[in-house]
Amino acid sequence: YYFIVQTNAVPGHEQEFSDWYTDEHLDEALAVPGIVAARRFELAGVRTLPEGLEKPFRFLTIYEIDGDFRDAFAALNKARERWRLSPY
């Protein structure tokens, strides 16, 4: 299974957000039983969007889950109680 997360940083704090995500958050997520891999992506650029469309998410992370996804999500939700979330 794959768990896909789309995020944006607080404007002007993209580097701090990326540092936190890469240096802290990914290690926490990969320590959760069932989450076996993760890949991060950053949107390289956006053309002008048609009126009425929201700006897309800039960051994307794909987590790979091995085994029963319900067990992995239960473990993930429990682990999240201990995590320091990014202020960015």
mmCIF file of N, CA, C and O in Angstrom:
data_model
loop_
_atom_site.group_PDB
_atom_site.id
_atom_site.type_symbol
_atom_site.label_atom_id
_atom_site.label_comp_id
_atom_site.label_asym_id
_atom_site.label_seq_id
_atom_site.Cartn_x
_atom_site.Cartn_y
_atom_site.Cartn_z
ATOM 1 N N TYR A 1 0.837 -1.176 0.000
ATOM 2 C CA TYR A 1 0.000 0.000 0.000
ATOM 3 C C TYR A 1 0.883 1.241 0.000
ATOM 4 O O TYR A 1 2.033 1.196 0.433
ATOM 5 N N TYR A 2 0.294 2.342 -0.457
ATOM 6 C CA TYR A 2 0.990 3.620 -0.440
ATOM 7 C C TYR A 2 0.110 4.642 0.271
ATOM 8 O O TYR A 2 -1.099 4.682 0.063
ATOM 9 N N PHE A 3 0.739 5.458 1.096
ATOM 10 C CA PHE A 3 0.080 6.541 1.811
ATOM 11 C C PHE A 3 0.686 7.825 1.266
ATOM 12 O O PHE A 3 1.897 8.038 1.347
ATOM 13 N N ILE A 4 -0.140 8.663 0.663
ATOM 14 C CA ILE A 4 0.334 9.873 0.000
ATOM 15 C C ILE A 4 -0.075 11.088 0.813
ATOM 16 O O ILE A 4 -1.246 11.254 1.164
ATOM 17 N N VAL A 5 0.928 11.938 1.112
ATOM 18 C CA VAL A 5 0.702 13.134 1.924
ATOM 19 C C VAL A 5 1.131 14.350 1.113
ATOM 20 O O VAL A 5 2.259 14.402 0.608
ATOM 21 N N GLN A 6 0.232 15.325 1.003
ATOM 22 C CA GLN A 6 0.536 16.588 0.334
ATOM 23 C C GLN A 6 0.594 17.678 1.393
ATOM 24 O O GLN A 6 -0.268 17.735 2.272
ATOM 25 N N THR A 7 1.626 18.528 1.309
ATOM 26 C CA THR A 7 1.793 19.576 2.314
ATOM 27 C C THR A 7 2.269 20.868 1.667
ATOM 28 O O THR A 7 2.807 20.872 0.566
ATOM 29 N N ASN A 8 2.088 21.938 2.410
ATOM 30 C CA ASN A 8 2.661 23.239 2.105
ATOM 31 C C ASN A 8 3.303 23.762 3.373
ATOM 32 O O ASN A 8 2.867 23.437 4.484
ATOM 33 N N ALA A 9 4.304 24.585 3.213
ATOM 34 C CA ALA A 9 4.948 25.242 4.343
ATOM 35 C C ALA A 9 4.335 26.628 4.533
ATOM 36 O O ALA A 9 3.694 27.169 3.624
ATOM 37 N N VAL A 10 4.556 27.181 5.703
ATOM 38 C CA VAL A 10 4.188 28.579 5.924
ATOM 39 C C VAL A 10 5.031 29.405 4.949
ATOM 40 O O VAL A 10 6.249 29.183 4.845
ATOM 41 N N PRO A 11 4.424 30.314 4.197
ATOM 42 C CA PRO A 11 5.193 31.103 3.227
ATOM 43 C C PRO A 11 6.420 31.744 3.878
ATOM 44 O O PRO A 11 6.352 32.297 4.967
ATOM 45 N N GLY A 12 7.536 31.614 3.195
ATOM 46 C CA GLY A 12 8.785 32.159 3.685
ATOM 47 C C GLY A 12 9.568 31.211 4.581
ATOM 48 O O GLY A 12 10.691 31.513 4.980
ATOM 49 N N HIS A 13 8.994 30.047 4.903
ATOM 50 C CA HIS A 13 9.657 29.081 5.786
ATOM 51 C C HIS A 13 9.803 27.712 5.119
ATOM 52 O O HIS A 13 9.881 26.690 5.802
ATOM 53 N N GLU A 14 9.879 27.700 3.815
ATOM 54 C CA GLU A 14 9.965 26.437 3.084
ATOM 55 C C GLU A 14 11.217 25.637 3.460
ATOM 56 O O GLU A 14 11.152 24.414 3.593
ATOM 57 N N GLN A 15 12.366 26.318 3.614
ATOM 58 C CA GLN A 15 13.600 25.608 3.943
ATOM 59 C C GLN A 15 13.532 25.008 5.349
ATOM 60 O O GLN A 15 13.930 23.858 5.552
ATOM 61 N N GLU A 16 13.019 25.762 6.321
ATOM 62 C CA GLU A 16 12.884 25.235 7.682
ATOM 63 C C GLU A 16 11.947 24.032 7.703
ATOM 64 O O GLU A 16 12.208 23.025 8.366
ATOM 65 N N PHE A 17 10.856 24.119 6.945
ATOM 66 C CA PHE A 17 9.910 23.011 6.866
ATOM 67 C C PHE A 17 10.582 21.778 6.268
ATOM 68 O O PHE A 17 10.459 20.677 6.785
ATOM 69 N N SER A 18 11.302 21.976 5.172
ATOM 70 C CA SER A 18 11.984 20.858 4.522
ATOM 71 C C SER A 18 13.029 20.236 5.442
ATOM 72 O O SER A 18 13.163 19.013 5.496
ATOM 73 N N ASP A 19 13.771 21.078 6.155
ATOM 74 C CA ASP A 19 14.775 20.564 7.094
ATOM 75 C C ASP A 19 14.113 19.725 8.177
ATOM 76 O O ASP A 19 14.587 18.631 8.498
ATOM 77 N N TRP A 20 13.017 20.220 8.759
ATOM 78 C CA TRP A 20 12.308 19.470 9.797
ATOM 79 C C TRP A 20 11.785 18.151 9.227
ATOM 80 O O TRP A 20 11.946 17.097 9.835
ATOM 81 N N TYR A 21 11.180 18.216 8.059
ATOM 82 C CA TYR A 21 10.578 17.018 7.474
ATOM 83 C C TYR A 21 11.645 15.959 7.204
ATOM 84 O O TYR A 21 11.482 14.784 7.552
ATOM 85 N N THR A 22 12.752 16.386 6.600
ATOM 86 C CA THR A 22 13.807 15.453 6.219
ATOM 87 C C THR A 22 14.608 14.961 7.423
ATOM 88 O O THR A 22 14.909 13.775 7.528
ATOM 89 N N ASP A 23 14.960 15.860 8.327
ATOM 90 C CA ASP A 23 15.863 15.528 9.430
ATOM 91 C C ASP A 23 15.169 14.941 10.655
ATOM 92 O O ASP A 23 15.823 14.317 11.482
ATOM 93 N N GLU A 24 13.872 15.160 10.788
ATOM 94 C CA GLU A 24 13.172 14.702 11.988
ATOM 95 C C GLU A 24 11.961 13.832 11.665
ATOM 96 O O GLU A 24 11.845 12.697 12.129
ATOM 97 N N HIS A 25 11.062 14.359 10.875
ATOM 98 C CA HIS A 25 9.775 13.699 10.679
ATOM 99 C C HIS A 25 9.890 12.364 9.935
ATOM 100 O O HIS A 25 9.231 11.386 10.308
ATOM 101 N N LEU A 26 10.707 12.311 8.910
ATOM 102 C CA LEU A 26 10.824 11.060 8.157
ATOM 103 C C LEU A 26 11.340 9.925 9.044
ATOM 104 O O LEU A 26 10.856 8.800 8.954
ATOM 105 N N ASP A 27 12.314 10.210 9.908
ATOM 106 C CA ASP A 27 12.817 9.183 10.826
ATOM 107 C C ASP A 27 11.722 8.684 11.750
ATOM 108 O O ASP A 27 11.623 7.490 12.030
ATOM 109 N N GLU A 28 10.893 9.614 12.246
ATOM 110 C CA GLU A 28 9.782 9.212 13.114
ATOM 111 C C GLU A 28 8.801 8.317 12.358
ATOM 112 O O GLU A 28 8.363 7.285 12.867
ATOM 113 N N ALA A 29 8.460 8.726 11.165
ATOM 114 C CA ALA A 29 7.480 7.957 10.381
ATOM 115 C C ALA A 29 8.025 6.579 10.021
ATOM 116 O O ALA A 29 7.303 5.582 10.089
ATOM 117 N N LEU A 30 9.298 6.515 9.665
ATOM 118 C CA LEU A 30 9.884 5.230 9.273
ATOM 119 C C LEU A 30 10.096 4.298 10.466
ATOM 120 O O LEU A 30 10.314 3.099 10.273
ATOM 121 N N ALA A 31 10.005 4.806 11.670
ATOM 122 C CA ALA A 31 10.096 3.973 12.870
ATOM 123 C C ALA A 31 8.758 3.304 13.200
ATOM 124 O O ALA A 31 8.695 2.416 14.045
ATOM 125 N N VAL A 32 7.690 3.713 12.521
ATOM 126 C CA VAL A 32 6.360 3.140 12.753
ATOM 127 C C VAL A 32 6.292 1.760 12.100
ATOM 128 O O VAL A 32 6.625 1.623 10.910
ATOM 129 N N PRO A 33 5.890 0.743 12.861
ATOM 130 C CA PRO A 33 5.775 -0.595 12.266
ATOM 131 C C PRO A 33 4.848 -0.590 11.046
ATOM 132 O O PRO A 33 3.761 -0.031 11.091
ATOM 133 N N GLY A 34 5.333 -1.166 9.972
ATOM 134 C CA GLY A 34 4.543 -1.247 8.744
ATOM 135 C C GLY A 34 4.938 -0.215 7.706
ATOM 136 O O GLY A 34 4.717 -0.418 6.519
ATOM 137 N N ILE A 35 5.526 0.909 8.126
ATOM 138 C CA ILE A 35 5.983 1.911 7.160
ATOM 139 C C ILE A 35 7.434 1.574 6.836
ATOM 140 O O ILE A 35 8.303 1.635 7.705
ATOM 141 N N VAL A 36 7.678 1.185 5.594
ATOM 142 C CA VAL A 36 8.982 0.642 5.245
ATOM 143 C C VAL A 36 9.821 1.545 4.342
ATOM 144 O O VAL A 36 11.018 1.311 4.183
ATOM 145 N N ALA A 37 9.218 2.566 3.772
ATOM 146 C CA ALA A 37 9.968 3.458 2.892
ATOM 147 C C ALA A 37 9.204 4.760 2.728
ATOM 148 O O ALA A 37 7.986 4.812 2.933
ATOM 149 N N ALA A 38 9.942 5.797 2.339
ATOM 150 C CA ALA A 38 9.320 7.094 2.075
ATOM 151 C C ALA A 38 10.155 7.835 1.043
ATOM 152 O O ALA A 38 11.378 7.735 1.037
ATOM 153 N N ARG A 39 9.460 8.552 0.181
ATOM 154 C CA ARG A 39 10.116 9.414 -0.815
ATOM 155 C C ARG A 39 9.431 10.760 -0.804
ATOM 156 O O ARG A 39 8.208 10.840 -0.807
ATOM 157 N N ARG A 40 10.249 11.812 -0.797
ATOM 158 C CA ARG A 40 9.719 13.178 -0.820
ATOM 159 C C ARG A 40 9.939 13.799 -2.184
ATOM 160 O O ARG A 40 10.942 13.555 -2.838
ATOM 161 N N PHE A 41 8.982 14.645 -2.553
ATOM 162 C CA PHE A 41 9.060 15.356 -3.820
ATOM 163 C C PHE A 41 8.688 16.810 -3.580
ATOM 164 O O PHE A 41 7.920 17.127 -2.671
ATOM 165 N N GLU A 42 9.243 17.677 -4.427
ATOM 166 C CA GLU A 42 8.887 19.091 -4.375
ATOM 167 C C GLU A 42 8.481 19.526 -5.778
ATOM 168 O O GLU A 42 9.177 19.225 -6.761
ATOM 169 N N LEU A 43 7.377 20.215 -5.865
ATOM 170 C CA LEU A 43 6.893 20.726 -7.140
ATOM 171 C C LEU A 43 7.900 21.745 -7.666
ATOM 172 O O LEU A 43 8.268 22.692 -6.958
ATOM 173 N N ALA A 44 8.367 21.541 -8.871
ATOM 174 C CA ALA A 44 9.422 22.379 -9.426
ATOM 175 C C ALA A 44 8.909 23.757 -9.843
ATOM 176 O O ALA A 44 9.619 24.737 -9.741
ATOM 177 N N GLY A 45 7.696 23.836 -10.297
ATOM 178 C CA GLY A 45 7.163 25.110 -10.738
ATOM 179 C C GLY A 45 5.711 24.970 -11.134
ATOM 180 O O GLY A 45 5.251 23.881 -11.436
ATOM 181 N N VAL A 46 5.020 26.075 -11.109
ATOM 182 C CA VAL A 46 3.604 26.061 -11.451
ATOM 183 C C VAL A 46 3.354 27.177 -12.451
ATOM 184 O O VAL A 46 3.760 28.308 -12.243
ATOM 185 N N ARG A 47 2.721 26.811 -13.516
ATOM 186 C CA ARG A 47 2.290 27.840 -14.450
ATOM 187 C C ARG A 47 1.106 28.565 -13.831
ATOM 188 O O ARG A 47 0.522 28.119 -12.863
ATOM 189 N N THR A 48 0.719 29.646 -14.409
ATOM 190 C CA THR A 48 -0.445 30.376 -13.927
ATOM 191 C C THR A 48 -1.664 29.469 -13.998
ATOM 192 O O THR A 48 -1.919 28.833 -15.017
ATOM 193 N N LEU A 49 -2.379 29.392 -12.889
ATOM 194 C CA LEU A 49 -3.558 28.533 -12.826
ATOM 195 C C LEU A 49 -4.790 29.289 -13.318
ATOM 196 O O LEU A 49 -4.897 30.508 -13.136
ATOM 197 N N PRO A 50 -5.730 28.595 -13.904
ATOM 198 C CA PRO A 50 -6.985 29.238 -14.294
ATOM 199 C C PRO A 50 -7.680 29.821 -13.059
ATOM 200 O O PRO A 50 -7.548 29.287 -11.956
ATOM 201 N N GLU A 51 -8.404 30.874 -13.259
ATOM 202 C CA GLU A 51 -9.109 31.523 -12.149
ATOM 203 C C GLU A 51 -10.034 30.527 -11.455
ATOM 204 O O GLU A 51 -10.696 29.716 -12.099
ATOM 205 N N GLY A 52 -10.033 30.582 -10.142
ATOM 206 C CA GLY A 52 -10.882 29.703 -9.353
ATOM 207 C C GLY A 52 -10.179 28.458 -8.858
ATOM 208 O O GLY A 52 -10.676 27.781 -7.970
ATOM 209 N N LEU A 53 -9.014 28.142 -9.409
ATOM 210 C CA LEU A 53 -8.264 26.978 -8.935
ATOM 211 C C LEU A 53 -7.286 27.412 -7.852
ATOM 212 O O LEU A 53 -6.625 28.440 -7.974
ATOM 213 N N GLU A 54 -7.205 26.609 -6.811
ATOM 214 C CA GLU A 54 -6.297 26.917 -5.721
ATOM 215 C C GLU A 54 -4.873 26.530 -6.087
ATOM 216 O O GLU A 54 -4.645 25.661 -6.919
ATOM 217 N N LYS A 55 -3.923 27.180 -5.419
ATOM 218 C CA LYS A 55 -2.522 26.837 -5.596
ATOM 219 C C LYS A 55 -2.310 25.390 -5.161
ATOM 220 O O LYS A 55 -2.810 24.971 -4.126
ATOM 221 N N PRO A 56 -1.566 24.615 -5.937
ATOM 222 C CA PRO A 56 -1.353 23.215 -5.565
ATOM 223 C C PRO A 56 -0.414 23.089 -4.375
ATOM 224 O O PRO A 56 0.288 24.035 -4.011
ATOM 225 N N PHE A 57 -0.418 21.917 -3.786
ATOM 226 C CA PHE A 57 0.538 21.635 -2.725
ATOM 227 C C PHE A 57 1.935 21.605 -3.330
ATOM 228 O O PHE A 57 2.136 21.105 -4.426
ATOM 229 N N ARG A 58 2.895 22.131 -2.592
ATOM 230 C CA ARG A 58 4.269 22.192 -3.093
ATOM 231 C C ARG A 58 5.049 20.911 -2.796
ATOM 232 O O ARG A 58 5.946 20.549 -3.544
ATOM 233 N N PHE A 59 4.709 20.234 -1.689
ATOM 234 C CA PHE A 59 5.473 19.058 -1.269
ATOM 235 C C PHE A 59 4.578 17.819 -1.274
ATOM 236 O O PHE A 59 3.402 17.893 -0.953
ATOM 237 N N LEU A 60 5.191 16.692 -1.623
ATOM 238 C CA LEU A 60 4.480 15.426 -1.673
ATOM 239 C C LEU A 60 5.394 14.365 -1.069
ATOM 240 O O LEU A 60 6.589 14.322 -1.379
ATOM 241 N N THR A 61 4.840 13.545 -0.201
ATOM 242 C CA THR A 61 5.582 12.413 0.345
ATOM 243 C C THR A 61 4.765 11.155 0.102
ATOM 244 O O THR A 61 3.559 11.144 0.336
ATOM 245 N N ILE A 62 5.432 10.125 -0.393
ATOM 246 C CA ILE A 62 4.795 8.831 -0.608
ATOM 247 C C ILE A 62 5.427 7.844 0.360
ATOM 248 O O ILE A 62 6.643 7.621 0.324
ATOM 249 N N TYR A 63 4.603 7.312 1.255
ATOM 250 C CA TYR A 63 5.041 6.311 2.226
ATOM 251 C C TYR A 63 4.608 4.939 1.726
ATOM 252 O O TYR A 63 3.467 4.767 1.300
ATOM 253 N N GLU A 64 5.518 3.982 1.799
ATOM 254 C CA GLU A 64 5.198 2.611 1.413
ATOM 255 C C GLU A 64 4.878 1.812 2.673
ATOM 256 O O GLU A 64 5.627 1.861 3.654
ATOM 257 N N ILE A 65 3.758 1.114 2.636
ATOM 258 C CA ILE A 65 3.299 0.321 3.771
ATOM 259 C C ILE A 65 3.374 -1.149 3.407
ATOM 260 O O ILE A 65 2.871 -1.569 2.370
ATOM 261 N N ASP A 66 4.010 -1.915 4.276
ATOM 262 C CA ASP A 66 4.114 -3.357 4.096
ATOM 263 C C ASP A 66 3.215 -4.021 5.129
ATOM 264 O O ASP A 66 3.275 -3.689 6.310
ATOM 265 N N GLY A 67 2.380 -4.921 4.682
ATOM 266 C CA GLY A 67 1.454 -5.591 5.598
ATOM 267 C C GLY A 67 0.086 -4.939 5.557
ATOM 268 O O GLY A 67 -0.266 -4.235 4.614
ATOM 269 N N ASP A 68 -0.668 -5.137 6.609
ATOM 270 C CA ASP A 68 -2.036 -4.629 6.698
ATOM 271 C C ASP A 68 -2.014 -3.119 6.944
ATOM 272 O O ASP A 68 -1.472 -2.656 7.947
ATOM 273 N N PHE A 69 -2.586 -2.366 6.023
ATOM 274 C CA PHE A 69 -2.565 -0.915 6.159
ATOM 275 C C PHE A 69 -3.315 -0.443 7.394
ATOM 276 O O PHE A 69 -2.973 0.583 7.978
ATOM 277 N N ARG A 70 -4.309 -1.180 7.854
ATOM 278 C CA ARG A 70 -5.045 -0.776 9.062
ATOM 279 C C ARG A 70 -4.144 -0.831 10.285
ATOM 280 O O ARG A 70 -4.196 0.058 11.136
ATOM 281 N N ASP A 71 -3.307 -1.852 10.365
ATOM 282 C CA ASP A 71 -2.353 -1.943 11.473
ATOM 283 C C ASP A 71 -1.344 -0.797 11.414
ATOM 284 O O ASP A 71 -1.008 -0.195 12.435
ATOM 285 N N ALA A 72 -0.851 -0.493 10.223
ATOM 286 C CA ALA A 72 0.113 0.598 10.066
ATOM 287 C C ALA A 72 -0.507 1.936 10.443
ATOM 288 O O ALA A 72 0.121 2.750 11.123
ATOM 289 N N PHE A 73 -1.745 2.184 10.037
ATOM 290 C CA PHE A 73 -2.403 3.445 10.372
ATOM 291 C C PHE A 73 -2.692 3.546 11.867
ATOM 292 O O PHE A 73 -2.590 4.623 12.443
ATOM 293 N N ALA A 74 -3.045 2.450 12.488
ATOM 294 C CA ALA A 74 -3.256 2.461 13.945
ATOM 295 C C ALA A 74 -1.950 2.800 14.652
ATOM 296 O O ALA A 74 -1.926 3.629 15.583
ATOM 297 N N ALA A 75 -0.846 2.199 14.222
ATOM 298 C CA ALA A 75 0.455 2.486 14.813
ATOM 299 C C ALA A 75 0.873 3.923 14.526
ATOM 300 O O ALA A 75 1.433 4.605 15.391
ATOM 301 N N LEU A 76 0.581 4.412 13.324
ATOM 302 C CA LEU A 76 0.904 5.782 12.953
ATOM 303 C C LEU A 76 0.146 6.776 13.819
ATOM 304 O O LEU A 76 0.723 7.736 14.336
ATOM 305 N N ASN A 77 -1.136 6.560 14.001
ATOM 306 C CA ASN A 77 -1.937 7.469 14.824
ATOM 307 C C ASN A 77 -1.469 7.485 16.268
ATOM 308 O O ASN A 77 -1.448 8.536 16.912
ATOM 309 N N LYS A 78 -1.065 6.338 16.787
ATOM 310 C CA LYS A 78 -0.552 6.276 18.151
ATOM 311 C C LYS A 78 0.782 7.015 18.256
ATOM 312 O O LYS A 78 1.016 7.774 19.206
ATOM 313 N N ALA A 79 1.657 6.811 17.289
ATOM 314 C CA ALA A 79 2.971 7.468 17.293
ATOM 315 C C ALA A 79 2.843 8.984 17.174
ATOM 316 O O ALA A 79 3.619 9.723 17.776
ATOM 317 N N ARG A 80 1.882 9.456 16.416
ATOM 318 C CA ARG A 80 1.711 10.905 16.197
ATOM 319 C C ARG A 80 1.461 11.656 17.493
ATOM 320 O O ARG A 80 1.757 12.852 17.581
ATOM 321 N N GLU A 81 0.954 10.984 18.505
ATOM 322 C CA GLU A 81 0.708 11.643 19.794
ATOM 323 C C GLU A 81 2.013 12.122 20.432
ATOM 324 O O GLU A 81 1.998 13.062 21.223
ATOM 325 N N ARG A 82 3.129 11.488 20.100
ATOM 326 C CA ARG A 82 4.425 11.823 20.697
ATOM 327 C C ARG A 82 5.256 12.774 19.834
ATOM 328 O O ARG A 82 6.286 13.273 20.281
ATOM 329 N N TRP A 83 4.856 12.997 18.611
ATOM 330 C CA TRP A 83 5.688 13.767 17.680
ATOM 331 C C TRP A 83 5.565 15.262 17.898
ATOM 332 O O TRP A 83 4.525 15.786 18.268
ATOM 333 N N ARG A 84 6.659 15.947 17.617
ATOM 334 C CA ARG A 84 6.673 17.408 17.574
ATOM 335 C C ARG A 84 6.339 17.806 16.141
ATOM 336 O O ARG A 84 7.071 17.488 15.229
ATOM 337 N N LEU A 85 5.221 18.452 15.968
ATOM 338 C CA LEU A 85 4.830 18.869 14.615
ATOM 339 C C LEU A 85 5.542 20.151 14.242
ATOM 340 O O LEU A 85 5.884 20.973 15.081
ATOM 341 N N SER A 86 5.749 20.315 12.979
ATOM 342 C CA SER A 86 6.452 21.491 12.482
ATOM 343 C C SER A 86 5.617 22.756 12.684
ATOM 344 O O SER A 86 4.422 22.764 12.372
ATOM 345 N N PRO A 87 6.246 23.828 13.184
ATOM 346 C CA PRO A 87 5.533 25.114 13.245
ATOM 347 C C PRO A 87 5.505 25.809 11.888
ATOM 348 O O PRO A 87 4.921 26.855 11.741
ATOM 349 N N TYR A 88 6.177 25.201 10.905
ATOM 350 C CA TYR A 88 6.283 25.800 9.589
ATOM 351 C C TYR A 88 5.313 25.190 8.622
ATOM 352 O O TYR A 88 5.245 25.348 7.515
#
